[in-house]
XYZ file of N, CA and C in Angstrom:
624
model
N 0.853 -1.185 0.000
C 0.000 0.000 0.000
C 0.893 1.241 0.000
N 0.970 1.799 -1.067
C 2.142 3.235 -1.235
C 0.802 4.642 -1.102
N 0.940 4.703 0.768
C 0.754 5.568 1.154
C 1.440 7.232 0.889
N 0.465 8.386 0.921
C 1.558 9.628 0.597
C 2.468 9.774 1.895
N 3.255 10.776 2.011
C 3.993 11.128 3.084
C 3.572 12.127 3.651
N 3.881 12.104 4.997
C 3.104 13.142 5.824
C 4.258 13.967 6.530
N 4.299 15.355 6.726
C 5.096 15.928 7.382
C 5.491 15.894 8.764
N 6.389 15.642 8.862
C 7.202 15.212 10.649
C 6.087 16.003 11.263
N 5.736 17.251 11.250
C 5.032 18.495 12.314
C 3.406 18.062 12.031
N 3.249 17.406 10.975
C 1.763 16.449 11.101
C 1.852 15.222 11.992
N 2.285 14.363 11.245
C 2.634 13.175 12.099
C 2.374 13.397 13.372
N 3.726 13.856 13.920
C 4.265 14.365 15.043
C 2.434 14.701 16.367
N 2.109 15.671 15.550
C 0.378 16.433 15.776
C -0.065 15.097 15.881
N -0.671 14.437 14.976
C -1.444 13.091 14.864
C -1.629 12.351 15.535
N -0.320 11.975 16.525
C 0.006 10.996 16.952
C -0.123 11.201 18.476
N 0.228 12.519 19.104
C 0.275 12.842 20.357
C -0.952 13.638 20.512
N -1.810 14.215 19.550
C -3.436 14.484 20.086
C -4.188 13.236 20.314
N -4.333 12.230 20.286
C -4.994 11.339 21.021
C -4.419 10.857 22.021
N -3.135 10.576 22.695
C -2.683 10.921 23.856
C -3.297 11.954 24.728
N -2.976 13.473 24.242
C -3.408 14.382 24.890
C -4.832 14.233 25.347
N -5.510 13.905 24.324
C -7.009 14.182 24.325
C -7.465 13.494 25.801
N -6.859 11.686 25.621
C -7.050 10.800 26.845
C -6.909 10.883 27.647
N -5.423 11.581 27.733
C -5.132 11.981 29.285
C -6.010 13.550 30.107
N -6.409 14.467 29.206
C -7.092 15.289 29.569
C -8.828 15.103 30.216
N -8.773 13.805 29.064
C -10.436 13.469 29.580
C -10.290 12.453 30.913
N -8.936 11.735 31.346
C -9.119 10.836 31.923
C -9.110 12.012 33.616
N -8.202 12.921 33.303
C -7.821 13.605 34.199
C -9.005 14.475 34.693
N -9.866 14.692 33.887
C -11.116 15.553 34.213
C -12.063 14.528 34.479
N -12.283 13.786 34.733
C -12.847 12.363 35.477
C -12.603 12.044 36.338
N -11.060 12.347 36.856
C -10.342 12.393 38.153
C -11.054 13.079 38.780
N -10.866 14.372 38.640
C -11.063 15.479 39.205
C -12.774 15.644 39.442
N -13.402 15.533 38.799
C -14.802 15.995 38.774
C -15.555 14.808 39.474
N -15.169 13.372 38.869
C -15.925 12.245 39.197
C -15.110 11.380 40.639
N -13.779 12.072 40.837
C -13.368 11.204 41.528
C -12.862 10.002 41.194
N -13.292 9.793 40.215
C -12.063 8.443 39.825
C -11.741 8.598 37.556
N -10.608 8.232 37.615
C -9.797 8.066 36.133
C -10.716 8.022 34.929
N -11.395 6.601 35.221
C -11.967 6.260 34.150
C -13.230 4.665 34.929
N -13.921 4.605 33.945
C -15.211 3.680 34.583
C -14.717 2.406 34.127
N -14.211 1.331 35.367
C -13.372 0.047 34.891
C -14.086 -0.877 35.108
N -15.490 -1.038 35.223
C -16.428 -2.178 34.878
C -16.015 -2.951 34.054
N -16.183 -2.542 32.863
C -16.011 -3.435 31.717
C -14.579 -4.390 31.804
N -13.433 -3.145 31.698
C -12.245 -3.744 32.296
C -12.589 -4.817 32.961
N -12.664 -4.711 34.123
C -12.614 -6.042 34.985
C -13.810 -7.012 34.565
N -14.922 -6.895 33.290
C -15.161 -8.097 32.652
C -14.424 -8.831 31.422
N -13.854 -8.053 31.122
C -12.743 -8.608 30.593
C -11.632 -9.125 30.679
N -11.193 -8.717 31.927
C -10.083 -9.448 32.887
C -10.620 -10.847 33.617
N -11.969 -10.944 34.203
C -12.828 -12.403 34.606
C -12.722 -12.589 32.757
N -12.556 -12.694 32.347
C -13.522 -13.398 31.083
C -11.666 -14.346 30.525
N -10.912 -13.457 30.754
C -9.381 -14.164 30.377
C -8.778 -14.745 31.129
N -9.663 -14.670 32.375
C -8.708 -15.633 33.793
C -9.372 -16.918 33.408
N -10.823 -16.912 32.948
C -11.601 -18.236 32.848
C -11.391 -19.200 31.604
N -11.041 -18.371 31.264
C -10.399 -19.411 29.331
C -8.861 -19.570 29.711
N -7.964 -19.116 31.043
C -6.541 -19.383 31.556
C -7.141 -20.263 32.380
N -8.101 -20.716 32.759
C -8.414 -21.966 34.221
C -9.719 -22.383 33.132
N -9.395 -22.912 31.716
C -10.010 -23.744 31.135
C -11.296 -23.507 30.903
N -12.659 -22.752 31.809
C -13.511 -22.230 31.107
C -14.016 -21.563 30.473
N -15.296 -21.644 29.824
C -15.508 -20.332 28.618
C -15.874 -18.920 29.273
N -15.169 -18.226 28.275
C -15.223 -16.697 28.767
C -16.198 -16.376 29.939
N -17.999 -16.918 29.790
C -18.662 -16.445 30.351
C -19.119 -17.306 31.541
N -18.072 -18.097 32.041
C -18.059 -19.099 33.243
C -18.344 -17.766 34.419
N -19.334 -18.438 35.411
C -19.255 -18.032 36.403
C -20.083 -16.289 36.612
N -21.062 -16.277 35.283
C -21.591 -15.313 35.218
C -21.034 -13.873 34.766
N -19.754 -14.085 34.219
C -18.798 -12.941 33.701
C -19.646 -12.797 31.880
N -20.815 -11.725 31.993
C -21.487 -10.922 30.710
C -20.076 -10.815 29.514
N -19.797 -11.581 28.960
C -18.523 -11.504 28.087
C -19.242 -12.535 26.749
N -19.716 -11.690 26.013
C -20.408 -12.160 24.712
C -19.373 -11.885 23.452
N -18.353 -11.720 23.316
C -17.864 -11.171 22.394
C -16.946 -12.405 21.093
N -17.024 -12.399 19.940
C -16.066 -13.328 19.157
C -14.221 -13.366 19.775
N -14.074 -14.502 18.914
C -12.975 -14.455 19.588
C -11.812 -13.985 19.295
N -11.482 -13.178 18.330
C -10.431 -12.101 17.904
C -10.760 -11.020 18.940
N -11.317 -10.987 19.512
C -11.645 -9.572 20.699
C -10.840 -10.025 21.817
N -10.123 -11.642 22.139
C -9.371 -11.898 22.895
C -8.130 -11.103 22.579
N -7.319 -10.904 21.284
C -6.504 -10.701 20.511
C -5.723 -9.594 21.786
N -6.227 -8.226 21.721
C -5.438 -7.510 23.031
C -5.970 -7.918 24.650
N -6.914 -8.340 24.580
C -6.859 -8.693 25.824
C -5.921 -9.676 26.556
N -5.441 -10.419 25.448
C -4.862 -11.111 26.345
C -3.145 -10.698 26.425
N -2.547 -10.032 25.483
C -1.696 -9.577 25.596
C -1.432 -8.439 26.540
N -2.898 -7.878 26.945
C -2.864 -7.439 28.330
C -2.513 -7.961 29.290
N -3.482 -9.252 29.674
C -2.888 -10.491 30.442
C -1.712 -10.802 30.497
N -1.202 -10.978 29.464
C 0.043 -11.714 29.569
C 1.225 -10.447 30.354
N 1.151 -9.245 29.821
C 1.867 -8.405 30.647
C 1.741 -8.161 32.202
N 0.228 -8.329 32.145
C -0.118 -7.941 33.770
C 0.579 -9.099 34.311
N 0.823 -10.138 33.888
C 1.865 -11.526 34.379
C 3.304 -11.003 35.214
N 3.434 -10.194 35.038
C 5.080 -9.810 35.333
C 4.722 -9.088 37.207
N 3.343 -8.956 37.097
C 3.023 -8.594 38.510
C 2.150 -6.923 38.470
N 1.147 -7.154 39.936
C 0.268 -5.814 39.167
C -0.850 -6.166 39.593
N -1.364 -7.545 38.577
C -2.485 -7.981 38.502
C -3.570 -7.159 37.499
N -5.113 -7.199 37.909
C -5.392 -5.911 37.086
C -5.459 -4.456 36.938
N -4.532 -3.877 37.944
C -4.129 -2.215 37.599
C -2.755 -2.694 36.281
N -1.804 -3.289 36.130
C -1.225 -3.560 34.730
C -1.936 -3.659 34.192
N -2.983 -5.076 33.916
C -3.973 -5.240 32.830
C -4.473 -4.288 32.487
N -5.020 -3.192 33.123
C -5.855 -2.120 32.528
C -4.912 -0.975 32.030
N -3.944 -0.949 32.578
C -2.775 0.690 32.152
C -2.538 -0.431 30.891
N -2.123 -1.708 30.547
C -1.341 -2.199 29.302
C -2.288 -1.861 28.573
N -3.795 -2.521 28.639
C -5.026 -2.639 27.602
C -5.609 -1.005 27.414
N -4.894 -0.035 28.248
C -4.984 1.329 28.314
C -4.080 2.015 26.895
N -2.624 1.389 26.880
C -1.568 1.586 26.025
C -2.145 1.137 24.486
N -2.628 0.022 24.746
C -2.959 -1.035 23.146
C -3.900 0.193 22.482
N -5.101 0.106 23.378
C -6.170 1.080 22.757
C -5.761 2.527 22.339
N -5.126 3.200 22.820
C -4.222 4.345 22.947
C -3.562 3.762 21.160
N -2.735 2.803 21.129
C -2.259 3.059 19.776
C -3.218 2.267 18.842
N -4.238 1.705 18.837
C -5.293 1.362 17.803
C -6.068 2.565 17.757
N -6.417 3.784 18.640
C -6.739 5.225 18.588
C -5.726 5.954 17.718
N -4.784 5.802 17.553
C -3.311 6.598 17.088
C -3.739 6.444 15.446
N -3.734 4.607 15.099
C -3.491 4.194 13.806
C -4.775 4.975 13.183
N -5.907 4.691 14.073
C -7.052 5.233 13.373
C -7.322 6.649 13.057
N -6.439 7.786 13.948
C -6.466 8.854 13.526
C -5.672 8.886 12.257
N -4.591 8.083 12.020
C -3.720 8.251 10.448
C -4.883 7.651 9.401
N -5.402 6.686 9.893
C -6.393 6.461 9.034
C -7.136 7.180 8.089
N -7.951 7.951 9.265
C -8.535 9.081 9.049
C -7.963 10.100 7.822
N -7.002 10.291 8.229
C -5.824 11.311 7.508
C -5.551 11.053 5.849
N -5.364 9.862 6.258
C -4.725 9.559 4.795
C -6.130 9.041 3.959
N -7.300 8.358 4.561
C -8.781 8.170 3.640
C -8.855 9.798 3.419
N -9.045 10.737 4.139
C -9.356 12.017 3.409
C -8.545 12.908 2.293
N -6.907 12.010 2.142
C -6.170 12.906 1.356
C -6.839 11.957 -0.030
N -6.903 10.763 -0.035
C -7.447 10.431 -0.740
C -8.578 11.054 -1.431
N -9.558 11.445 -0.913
C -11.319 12.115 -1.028
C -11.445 13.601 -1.250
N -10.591 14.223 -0.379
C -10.416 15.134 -0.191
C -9.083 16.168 -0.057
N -8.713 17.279 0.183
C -7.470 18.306 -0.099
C -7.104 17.961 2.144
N -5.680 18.288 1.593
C -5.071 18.086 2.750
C -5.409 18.575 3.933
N -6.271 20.245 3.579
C -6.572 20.665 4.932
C -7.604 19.965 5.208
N -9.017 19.693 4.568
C -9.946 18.684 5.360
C -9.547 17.834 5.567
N -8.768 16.623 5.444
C -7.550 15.435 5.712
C -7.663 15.728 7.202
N -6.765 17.098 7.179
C -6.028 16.988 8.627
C -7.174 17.082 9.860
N -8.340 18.497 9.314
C -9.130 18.607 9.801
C -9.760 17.868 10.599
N -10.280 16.813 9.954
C -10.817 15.365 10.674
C -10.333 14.814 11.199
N -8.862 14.261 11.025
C -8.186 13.131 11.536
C -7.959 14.420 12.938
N -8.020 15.391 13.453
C -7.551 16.179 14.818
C -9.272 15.840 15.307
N -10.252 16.251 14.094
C -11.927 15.944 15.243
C -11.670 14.419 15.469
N -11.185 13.948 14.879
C -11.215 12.396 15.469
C -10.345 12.127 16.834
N -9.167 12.508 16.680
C -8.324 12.605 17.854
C -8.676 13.105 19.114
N -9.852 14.169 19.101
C -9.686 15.054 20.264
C -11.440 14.570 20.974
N -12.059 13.965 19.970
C -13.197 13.804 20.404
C -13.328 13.291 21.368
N -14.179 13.764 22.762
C -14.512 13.030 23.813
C -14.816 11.621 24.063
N -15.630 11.561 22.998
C -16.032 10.209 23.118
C -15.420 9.023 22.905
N -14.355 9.221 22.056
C -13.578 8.524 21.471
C -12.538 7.948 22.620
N -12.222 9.396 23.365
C -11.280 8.816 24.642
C -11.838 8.380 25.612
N -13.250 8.545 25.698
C -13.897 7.930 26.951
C -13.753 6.280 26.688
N -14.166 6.249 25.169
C -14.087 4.725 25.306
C -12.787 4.211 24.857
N -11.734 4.945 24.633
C -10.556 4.437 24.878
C -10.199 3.965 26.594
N -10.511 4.709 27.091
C -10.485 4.582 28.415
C -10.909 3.568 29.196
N -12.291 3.073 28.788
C -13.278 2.542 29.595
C -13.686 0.996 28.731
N -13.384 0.994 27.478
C -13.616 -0.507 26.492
C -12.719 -1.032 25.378
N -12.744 -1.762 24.848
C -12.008 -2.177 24.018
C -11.714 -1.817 22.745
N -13.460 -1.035 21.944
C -13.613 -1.030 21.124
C -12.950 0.392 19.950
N -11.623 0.150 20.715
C -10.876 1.281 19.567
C -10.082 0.263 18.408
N -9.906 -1.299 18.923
C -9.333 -2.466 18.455
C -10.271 -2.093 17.157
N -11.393 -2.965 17.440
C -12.560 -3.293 16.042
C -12.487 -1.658 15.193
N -12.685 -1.011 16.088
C -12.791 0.609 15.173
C -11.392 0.842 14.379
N -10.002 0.223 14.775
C -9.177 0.193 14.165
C -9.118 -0.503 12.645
N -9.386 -1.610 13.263
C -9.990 -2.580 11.620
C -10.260 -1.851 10.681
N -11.702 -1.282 11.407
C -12.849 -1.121 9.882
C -12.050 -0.138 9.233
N -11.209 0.846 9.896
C -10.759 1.850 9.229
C -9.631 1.496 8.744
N -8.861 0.306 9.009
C -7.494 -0.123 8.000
C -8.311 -0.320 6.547
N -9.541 -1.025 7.272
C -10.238 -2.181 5.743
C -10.767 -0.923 4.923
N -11.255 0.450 5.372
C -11.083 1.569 4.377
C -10.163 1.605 3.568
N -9.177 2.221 4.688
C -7.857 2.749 4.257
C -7.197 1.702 2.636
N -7.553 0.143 3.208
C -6.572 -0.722 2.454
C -7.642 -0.327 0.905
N -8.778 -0.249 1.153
C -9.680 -0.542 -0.326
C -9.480 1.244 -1.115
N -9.308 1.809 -0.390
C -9.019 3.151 -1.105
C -7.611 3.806 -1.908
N -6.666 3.102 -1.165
C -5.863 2.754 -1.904
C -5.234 1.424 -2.617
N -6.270 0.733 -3.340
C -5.701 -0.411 -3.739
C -5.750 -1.455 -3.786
N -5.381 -2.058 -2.044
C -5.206 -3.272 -1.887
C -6.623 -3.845 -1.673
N -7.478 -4.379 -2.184
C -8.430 -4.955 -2.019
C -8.779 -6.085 -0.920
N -7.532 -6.966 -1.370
C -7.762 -8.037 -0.665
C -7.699 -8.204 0.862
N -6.840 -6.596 1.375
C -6.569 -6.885 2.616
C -7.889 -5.698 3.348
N -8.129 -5.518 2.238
C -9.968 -4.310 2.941
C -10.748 -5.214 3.342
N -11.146 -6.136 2.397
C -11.933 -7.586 2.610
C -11.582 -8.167 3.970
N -9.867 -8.114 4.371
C -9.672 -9.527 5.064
C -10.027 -8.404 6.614
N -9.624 -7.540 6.319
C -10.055 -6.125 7.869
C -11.104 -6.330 7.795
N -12.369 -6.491 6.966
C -13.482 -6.224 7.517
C -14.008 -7.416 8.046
N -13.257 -8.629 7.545
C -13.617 -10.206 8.348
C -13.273 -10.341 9.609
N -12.046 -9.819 9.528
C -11.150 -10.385 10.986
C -11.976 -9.128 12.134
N -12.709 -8.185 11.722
C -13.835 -7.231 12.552
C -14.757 -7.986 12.582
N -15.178 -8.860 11.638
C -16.529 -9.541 12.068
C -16.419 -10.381 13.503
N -15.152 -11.053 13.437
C -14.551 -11.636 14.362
C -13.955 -11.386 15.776
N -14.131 -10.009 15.570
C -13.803 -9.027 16.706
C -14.925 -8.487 17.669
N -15.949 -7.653 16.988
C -17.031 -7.119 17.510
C -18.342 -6.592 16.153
N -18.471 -7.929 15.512
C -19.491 -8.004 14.220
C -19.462 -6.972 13.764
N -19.993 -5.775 14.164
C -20.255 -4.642 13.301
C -19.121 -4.257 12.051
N -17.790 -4.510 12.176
C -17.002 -4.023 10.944
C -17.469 -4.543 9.743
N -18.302 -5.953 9.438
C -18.330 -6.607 8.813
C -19.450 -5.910 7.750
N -20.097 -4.450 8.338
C -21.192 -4.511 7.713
C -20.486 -3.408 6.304
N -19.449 -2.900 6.475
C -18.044 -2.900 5.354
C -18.189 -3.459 4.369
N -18.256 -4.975 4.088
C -17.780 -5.447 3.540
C -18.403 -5.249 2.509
N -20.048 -5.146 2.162
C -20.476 -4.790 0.889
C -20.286 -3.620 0.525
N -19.872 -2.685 1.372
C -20.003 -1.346 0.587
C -18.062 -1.434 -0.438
N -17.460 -2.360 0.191
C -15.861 -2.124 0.467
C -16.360 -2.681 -1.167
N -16.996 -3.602 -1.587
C -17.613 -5.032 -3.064
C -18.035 -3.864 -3.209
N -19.073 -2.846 -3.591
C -19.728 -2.044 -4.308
C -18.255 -1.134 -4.694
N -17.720 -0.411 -3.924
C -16.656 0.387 -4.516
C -15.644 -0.192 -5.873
N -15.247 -1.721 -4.917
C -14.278 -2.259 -5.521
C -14.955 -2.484 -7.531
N -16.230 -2.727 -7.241
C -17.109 -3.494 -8.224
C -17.483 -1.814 -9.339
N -17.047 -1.035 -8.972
C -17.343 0.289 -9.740
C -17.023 0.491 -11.422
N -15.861 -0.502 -11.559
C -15.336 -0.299 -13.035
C -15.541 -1.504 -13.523
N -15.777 -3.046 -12.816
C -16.674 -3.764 -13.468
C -18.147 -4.162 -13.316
N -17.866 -5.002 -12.314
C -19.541 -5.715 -11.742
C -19.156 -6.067 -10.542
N -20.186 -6.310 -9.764
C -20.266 -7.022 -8.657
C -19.822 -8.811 -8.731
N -20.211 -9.188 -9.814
C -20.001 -11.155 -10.438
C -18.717 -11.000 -10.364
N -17.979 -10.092 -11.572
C -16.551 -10.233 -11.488
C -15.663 -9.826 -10.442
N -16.134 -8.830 -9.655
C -15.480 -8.242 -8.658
C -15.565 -9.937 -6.940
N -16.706 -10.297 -7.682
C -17.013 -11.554 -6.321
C -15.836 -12.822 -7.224
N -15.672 -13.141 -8.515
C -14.853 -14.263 -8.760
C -13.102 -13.876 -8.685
N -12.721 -12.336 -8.900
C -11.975 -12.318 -9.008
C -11.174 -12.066 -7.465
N -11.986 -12.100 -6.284
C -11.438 -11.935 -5.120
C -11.730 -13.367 -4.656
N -12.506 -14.348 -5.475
C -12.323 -15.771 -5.168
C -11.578 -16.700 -5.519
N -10.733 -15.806 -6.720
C -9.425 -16.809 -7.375
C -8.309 -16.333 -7.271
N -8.309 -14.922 -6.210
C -6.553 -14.742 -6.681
C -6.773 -14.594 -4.567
């Protein structure tokens, strides 16, 4: 995928406004609510990886953990760090870090689908409303789902410039994550299918 190049003082911007953004919202949660961030979920996700580590399924023991199983994918590499000692305050600062850079990729995302669509200043424009948005860091903060939101926006990114096959395979391995990326996948076949058909565009991503 021969992405354009982005200037060090963009980048640079890109990459540390969703940092900023998180730590500002996490810090005004401190302050106002008394605590960081809302770690419910966290800690169902932490029961849900101790029980598939002591052999049962995720939702042994009444742990609400409905999710496919590529959604294990950072969680457990959370786990596995919180291993070194911690318990779950690691698990949650690591699975804090992961989401933090699946937030990062998706703001370049952002960036580079709009240089595509659009002129550089709306590009940048968005990819900073994406970065700074509240909501975005709340649930960086508080769930998983900056992982799956990462996907759908590679499986953009990959079909807008090009690579087809790996837009397709982002929007599967999201189905597999937290279903919704998957609903991609026809629009990702309608784009791709623009200069021939939909028939040929379905055989020729079934034979190569």
């Amino acid at each position: 995928m021969n992405l354009p190049r982005i200037s060090p003082a963009h980048r640079t911007i890109l990459i540390l406004a969703p940092v900023i953004t998180i730590v500002v919202v996490g810090l005004f949660g401190r302050v106002v609510f008394g605590s960081l961030t809302d770690l419910f979920d966290f800690q169902l996700y932490y029961q849900a990886v101790q029980n598939i580590i002591h052999g049962q399924l995720p939702w042994a023991y009444g742990v609400e953990f409905y999710y496919p199983p590529l959604a294990f994918v950072p969680l457990l590499i959370a786990y596995a760090i919180s291993l070194i000692g911690g318990g779950f305050l690691v698990f949650a600062i690591a699975l804090w870090v992961l989401m933090l850079i699946c937030n990062s990729i998706t703001t370049l995302c952002v960036y580079y689908i709009g240089l595509r669509l659009y002129s550089e200043k709306t590009a940048f424009v968005a990819a900073i409303l994406n970065a700074t948005a509240i909501s975005v860091a709340y649930y960086t903060l508080c769930r998983f789902d900056s992982f799956p939101a990462c996907l759908a926006m590679l499986a953009v990114l990959a079909t807008l410039y090009g690579d087809k096959t790996y837009g397709y395979l982002a929007s599967v391995l999201g189905l597999f994550t937290k279903i919704w990326p998957i609903v991609l996948f026809p629009f990702l076949w309608l784009y791709n299918a623009r200069k021939t058909s939909l028939t040929t565009e379905g055989k020729t991503r079934a034979f190569t």
